[in-house]
Coordinates of C-alpha atoms in Angstrom, one line a residue:
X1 CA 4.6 -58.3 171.9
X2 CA 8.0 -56.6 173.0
X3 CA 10.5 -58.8 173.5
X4 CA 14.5 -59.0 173.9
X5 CA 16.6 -55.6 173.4
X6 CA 13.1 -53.6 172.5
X7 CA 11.3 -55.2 175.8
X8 CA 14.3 -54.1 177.9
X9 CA 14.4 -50.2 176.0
X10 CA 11.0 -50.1 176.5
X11 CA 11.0 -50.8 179.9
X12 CA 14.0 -48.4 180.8
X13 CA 11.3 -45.9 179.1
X14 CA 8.7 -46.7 181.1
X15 CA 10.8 -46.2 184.4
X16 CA 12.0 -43.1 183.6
X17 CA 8.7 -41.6 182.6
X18 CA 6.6 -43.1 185.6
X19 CA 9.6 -41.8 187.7
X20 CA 8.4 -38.3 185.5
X21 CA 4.5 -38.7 186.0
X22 CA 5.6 -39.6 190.0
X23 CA 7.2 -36.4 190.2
X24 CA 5.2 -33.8 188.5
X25 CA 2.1 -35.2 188.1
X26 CA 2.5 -35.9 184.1
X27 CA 5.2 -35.9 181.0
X28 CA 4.8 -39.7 180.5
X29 CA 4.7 -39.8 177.1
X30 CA 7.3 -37.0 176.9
X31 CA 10.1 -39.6 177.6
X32 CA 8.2 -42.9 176.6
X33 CA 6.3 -41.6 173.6
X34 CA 10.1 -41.5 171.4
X35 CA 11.4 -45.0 172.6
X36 CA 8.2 -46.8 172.2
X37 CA 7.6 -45.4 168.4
X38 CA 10.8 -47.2 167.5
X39 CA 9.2 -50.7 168.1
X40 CA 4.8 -50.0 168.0
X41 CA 2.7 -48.4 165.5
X42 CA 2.0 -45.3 166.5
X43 CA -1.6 -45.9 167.4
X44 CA -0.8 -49.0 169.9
X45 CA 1.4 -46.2 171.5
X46 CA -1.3 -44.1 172.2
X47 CA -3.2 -46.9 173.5
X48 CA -0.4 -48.4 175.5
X49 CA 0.9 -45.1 177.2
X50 CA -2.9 -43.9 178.0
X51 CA -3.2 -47.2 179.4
X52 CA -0.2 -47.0 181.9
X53 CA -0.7 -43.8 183.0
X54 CA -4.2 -44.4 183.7
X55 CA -2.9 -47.4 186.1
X56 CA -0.1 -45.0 187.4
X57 CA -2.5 -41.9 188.3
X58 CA -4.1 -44.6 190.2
X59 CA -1.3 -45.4 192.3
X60 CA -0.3 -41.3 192.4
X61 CA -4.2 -40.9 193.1
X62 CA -3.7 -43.4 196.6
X63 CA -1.0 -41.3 197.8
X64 CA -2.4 -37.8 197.3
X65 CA -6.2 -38.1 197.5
X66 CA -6.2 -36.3 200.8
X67 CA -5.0 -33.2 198.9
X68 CA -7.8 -33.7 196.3
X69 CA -10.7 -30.8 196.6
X70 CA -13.1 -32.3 194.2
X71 CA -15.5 -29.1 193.8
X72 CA -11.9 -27.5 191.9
X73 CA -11.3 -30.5 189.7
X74 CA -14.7 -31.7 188.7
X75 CA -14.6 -28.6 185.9
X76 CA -11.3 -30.6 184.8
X77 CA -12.7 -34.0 185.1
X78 CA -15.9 -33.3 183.5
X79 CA -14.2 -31.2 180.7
X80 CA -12.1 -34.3 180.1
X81 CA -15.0 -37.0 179.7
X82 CA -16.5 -34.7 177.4
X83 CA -13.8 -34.7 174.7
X84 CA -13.0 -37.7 175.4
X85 CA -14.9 -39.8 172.5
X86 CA -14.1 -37.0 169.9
X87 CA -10.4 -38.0 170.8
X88 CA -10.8 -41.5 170.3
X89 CA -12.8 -40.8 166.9
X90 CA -9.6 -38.7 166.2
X91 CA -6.8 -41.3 166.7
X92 CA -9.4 -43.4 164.6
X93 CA -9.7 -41.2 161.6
X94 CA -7.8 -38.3 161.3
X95 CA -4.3 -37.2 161.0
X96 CA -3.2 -35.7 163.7
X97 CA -0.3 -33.5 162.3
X98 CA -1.6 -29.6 162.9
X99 CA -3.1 -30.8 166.2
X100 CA 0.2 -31.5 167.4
X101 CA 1.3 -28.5 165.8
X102 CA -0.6 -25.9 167.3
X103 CA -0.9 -27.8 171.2
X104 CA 2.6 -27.7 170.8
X105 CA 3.0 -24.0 169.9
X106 CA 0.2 -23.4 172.4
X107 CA 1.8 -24.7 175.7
X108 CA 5.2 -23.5 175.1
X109 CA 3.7 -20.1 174.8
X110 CA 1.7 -20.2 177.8
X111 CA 4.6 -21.9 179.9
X112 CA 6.6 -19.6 178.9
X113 CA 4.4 -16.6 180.3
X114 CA 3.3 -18.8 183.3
X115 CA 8.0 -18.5 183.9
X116 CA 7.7 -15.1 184.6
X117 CA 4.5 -14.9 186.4
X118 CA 2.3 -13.0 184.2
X119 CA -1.4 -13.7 185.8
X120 CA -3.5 -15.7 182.7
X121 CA -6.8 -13.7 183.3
X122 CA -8.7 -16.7 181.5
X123 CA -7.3 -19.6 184.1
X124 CA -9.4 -18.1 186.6
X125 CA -12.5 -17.8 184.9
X126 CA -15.3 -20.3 185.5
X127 CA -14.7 -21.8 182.1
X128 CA -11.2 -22.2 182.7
X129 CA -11.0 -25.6 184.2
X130 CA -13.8 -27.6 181.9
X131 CA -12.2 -25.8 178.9
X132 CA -8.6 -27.4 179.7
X133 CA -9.9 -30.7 180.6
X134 CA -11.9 -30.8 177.7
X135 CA -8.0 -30.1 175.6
X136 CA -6.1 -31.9 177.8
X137 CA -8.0 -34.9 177.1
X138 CA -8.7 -34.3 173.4
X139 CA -4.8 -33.9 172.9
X140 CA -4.4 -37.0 175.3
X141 CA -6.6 -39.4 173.9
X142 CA -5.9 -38.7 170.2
X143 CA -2.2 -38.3 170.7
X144 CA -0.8 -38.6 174.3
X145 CA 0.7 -35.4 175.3
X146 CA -2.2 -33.8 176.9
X147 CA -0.5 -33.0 180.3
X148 CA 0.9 -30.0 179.7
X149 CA -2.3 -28.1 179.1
X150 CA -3.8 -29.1 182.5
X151 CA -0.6 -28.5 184.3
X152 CA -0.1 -24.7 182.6
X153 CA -4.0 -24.4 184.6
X154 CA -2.5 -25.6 187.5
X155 CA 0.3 -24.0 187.5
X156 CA -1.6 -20.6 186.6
X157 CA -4.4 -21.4 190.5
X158 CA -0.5 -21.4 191.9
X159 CA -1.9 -24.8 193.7
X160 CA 0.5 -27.0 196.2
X161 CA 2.1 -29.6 194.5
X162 CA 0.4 -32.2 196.1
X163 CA -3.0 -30.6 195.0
X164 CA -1.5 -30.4 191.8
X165 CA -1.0 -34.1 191.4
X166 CA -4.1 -35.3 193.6
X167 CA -5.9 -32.9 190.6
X168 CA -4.2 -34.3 187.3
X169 CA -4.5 -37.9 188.6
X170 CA -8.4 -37.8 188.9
X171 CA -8.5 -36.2 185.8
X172 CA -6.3 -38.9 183.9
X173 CA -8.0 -41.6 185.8
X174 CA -11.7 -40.4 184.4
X175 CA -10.7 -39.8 180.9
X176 CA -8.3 -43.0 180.3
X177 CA -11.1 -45.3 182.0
X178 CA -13.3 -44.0 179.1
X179 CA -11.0 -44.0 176.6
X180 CA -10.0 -47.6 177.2
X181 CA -13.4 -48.7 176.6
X182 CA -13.7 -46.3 173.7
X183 CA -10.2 -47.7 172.2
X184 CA -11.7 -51.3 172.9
X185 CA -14.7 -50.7 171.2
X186 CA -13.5 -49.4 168.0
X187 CA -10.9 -52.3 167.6
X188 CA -7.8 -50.3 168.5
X189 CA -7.1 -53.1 171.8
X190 CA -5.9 -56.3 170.1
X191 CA -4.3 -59.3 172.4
X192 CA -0.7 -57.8 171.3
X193 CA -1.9 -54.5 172.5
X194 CA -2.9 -56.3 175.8
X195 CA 0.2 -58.2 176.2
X196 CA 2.4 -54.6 175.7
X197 CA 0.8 -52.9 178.7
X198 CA 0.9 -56.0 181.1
X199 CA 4.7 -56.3 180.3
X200 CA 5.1 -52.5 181.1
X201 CA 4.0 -52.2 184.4
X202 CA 6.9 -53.9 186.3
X203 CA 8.8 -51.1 184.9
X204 CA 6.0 -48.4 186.0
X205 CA 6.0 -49.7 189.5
X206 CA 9.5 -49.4 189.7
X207 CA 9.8 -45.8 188.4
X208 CA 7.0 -44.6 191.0
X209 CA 8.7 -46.2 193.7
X210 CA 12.2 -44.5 193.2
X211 CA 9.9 -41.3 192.5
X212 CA 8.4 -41.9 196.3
X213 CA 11.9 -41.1 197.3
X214 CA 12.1 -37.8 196.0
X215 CA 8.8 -36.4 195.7
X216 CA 7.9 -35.7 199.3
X217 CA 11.9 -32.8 198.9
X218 CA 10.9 -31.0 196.4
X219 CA 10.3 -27.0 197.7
X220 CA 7.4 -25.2 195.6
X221 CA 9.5 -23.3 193.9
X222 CA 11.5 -26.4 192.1
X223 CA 8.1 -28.0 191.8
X224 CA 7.1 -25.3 189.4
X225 CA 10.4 -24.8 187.8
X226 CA 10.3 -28.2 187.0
X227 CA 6.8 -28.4 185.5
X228 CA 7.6 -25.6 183.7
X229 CA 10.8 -27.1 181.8
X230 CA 8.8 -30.8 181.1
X231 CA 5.8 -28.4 179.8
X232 CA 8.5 -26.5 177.1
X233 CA 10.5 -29.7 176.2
X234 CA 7.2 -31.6 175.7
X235 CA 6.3 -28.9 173.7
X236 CA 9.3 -28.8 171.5
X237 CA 10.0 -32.1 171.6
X238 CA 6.5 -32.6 169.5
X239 CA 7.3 -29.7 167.3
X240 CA 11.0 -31.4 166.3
X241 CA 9.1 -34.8 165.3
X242 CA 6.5 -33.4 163.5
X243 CA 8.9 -31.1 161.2
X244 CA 11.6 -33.5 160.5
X245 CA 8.9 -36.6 160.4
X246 CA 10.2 -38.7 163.1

């Protein structure tokens, strides 16, 4: 378990990225991801941030439900529960290395488009929202930076950003509930593991307190800005530890 210097960087990490998730509606393990490889192995990390932000989206999920249209995200939600387990096997088994590659390449290409409002014909098709569930949660679950794919979809059904986060939050909710039991099931939950997350979540309550102070002033147009920018650092932040092996 954390303790000492690491306990207290990892719990500055943790505010900043729930103050992240709180804002946006994801890029959690954008900012905690790089602090909390320093001290964990990298598949406790996975477990660990999944974890947290599926205890976050819940508290996101309180605040927003009354913005949530459940006929538009169940093609999410179920597209998420369905890649699920292959994530899981993945973080199990394989290396993820030219997965991280390509979502990385992927999402800074599309976010990049989504800047200067090119219409992404496929976003709209009936397909669209299963399809980036099911990578959103594949990438998530195997290793945790899935966000950015569902919030390039929402961004592209030019949705308010309270929809936006009401959307993202079921969708993290249903696919880190499985995955948990997934994770626990295939050994990757040990007490130390157990122990991480509890002493976390003071500092994720914190960050999506001071991110209740904010949230509520942002205009539409910073909203998307802003998802925009923590869609193309997430992305090139990935690329930067995979090629100089970080």
């Amino acid at each position: 378990m954390l303790t000492g210097f690491e306990l207290s960087f990892g719990l500055l990490a943790i505010v900043a990225s729930s103050f992240v998730i709180g804002t946006v509606g994801f890029g959690f393990a954008l900012v905690a991801a790089p602090v909390l490889l320093l001290y964990l192995e990298p598949q406790q990390v996975v477990v660990v941030i999944n974890s947290l932000i599926g205890l976050m989206m819940v508290l996101v999920l309180v605040r927003t439900w009354r913005h949530l249209e459940i006929r538009l995200a169940m093609g999410l939600v179920l597209g998420g529960m369905a890649a699920t387990p292959i994530g899981v096997l993945g973080l199990n088994s394989a290396s993820p290395g030219v997965l991280r590659v390509t979502i990385a390449i992927v999402i800074i290409f599309l976010a990049l488009v989504s800047l200067k409002n090119v219409q992404l014909p496929f976003t709209r098709t009936r397909m669209a929202g299963p399809s980036f569930g099911f990578l959103t949660s594949l990438a998530t679950t195997t290793i945790a930076i899935g966000g950015p794919i569902a919030a390039i979809y929402a961004v592209s059904q030019e949705w308010k950003p309270e929809r936006v986060r009401a959307t993202l939050a079921l969708l993290f909710i249903a696919s880190d509930i499985m995955a948990f039991a997934l994770y626990s099931a295939t050994g990757l939950v040990s007490r130390d593991t157990l122990a991480n997350i509890g002493v976390m979540i003071p500092g994720m309550i914190t960050g999506f307190g001071l991110a209740g102070l904010v949230v509520n002033r942002i205009n539409d147009r910073i909203f998307r800005h802003a998802m925009i920018a923590v869609i193309v650092v997430a992305g090139s932040a990935t690329l930067v530890r995979e090629f100089s092996g970080v």
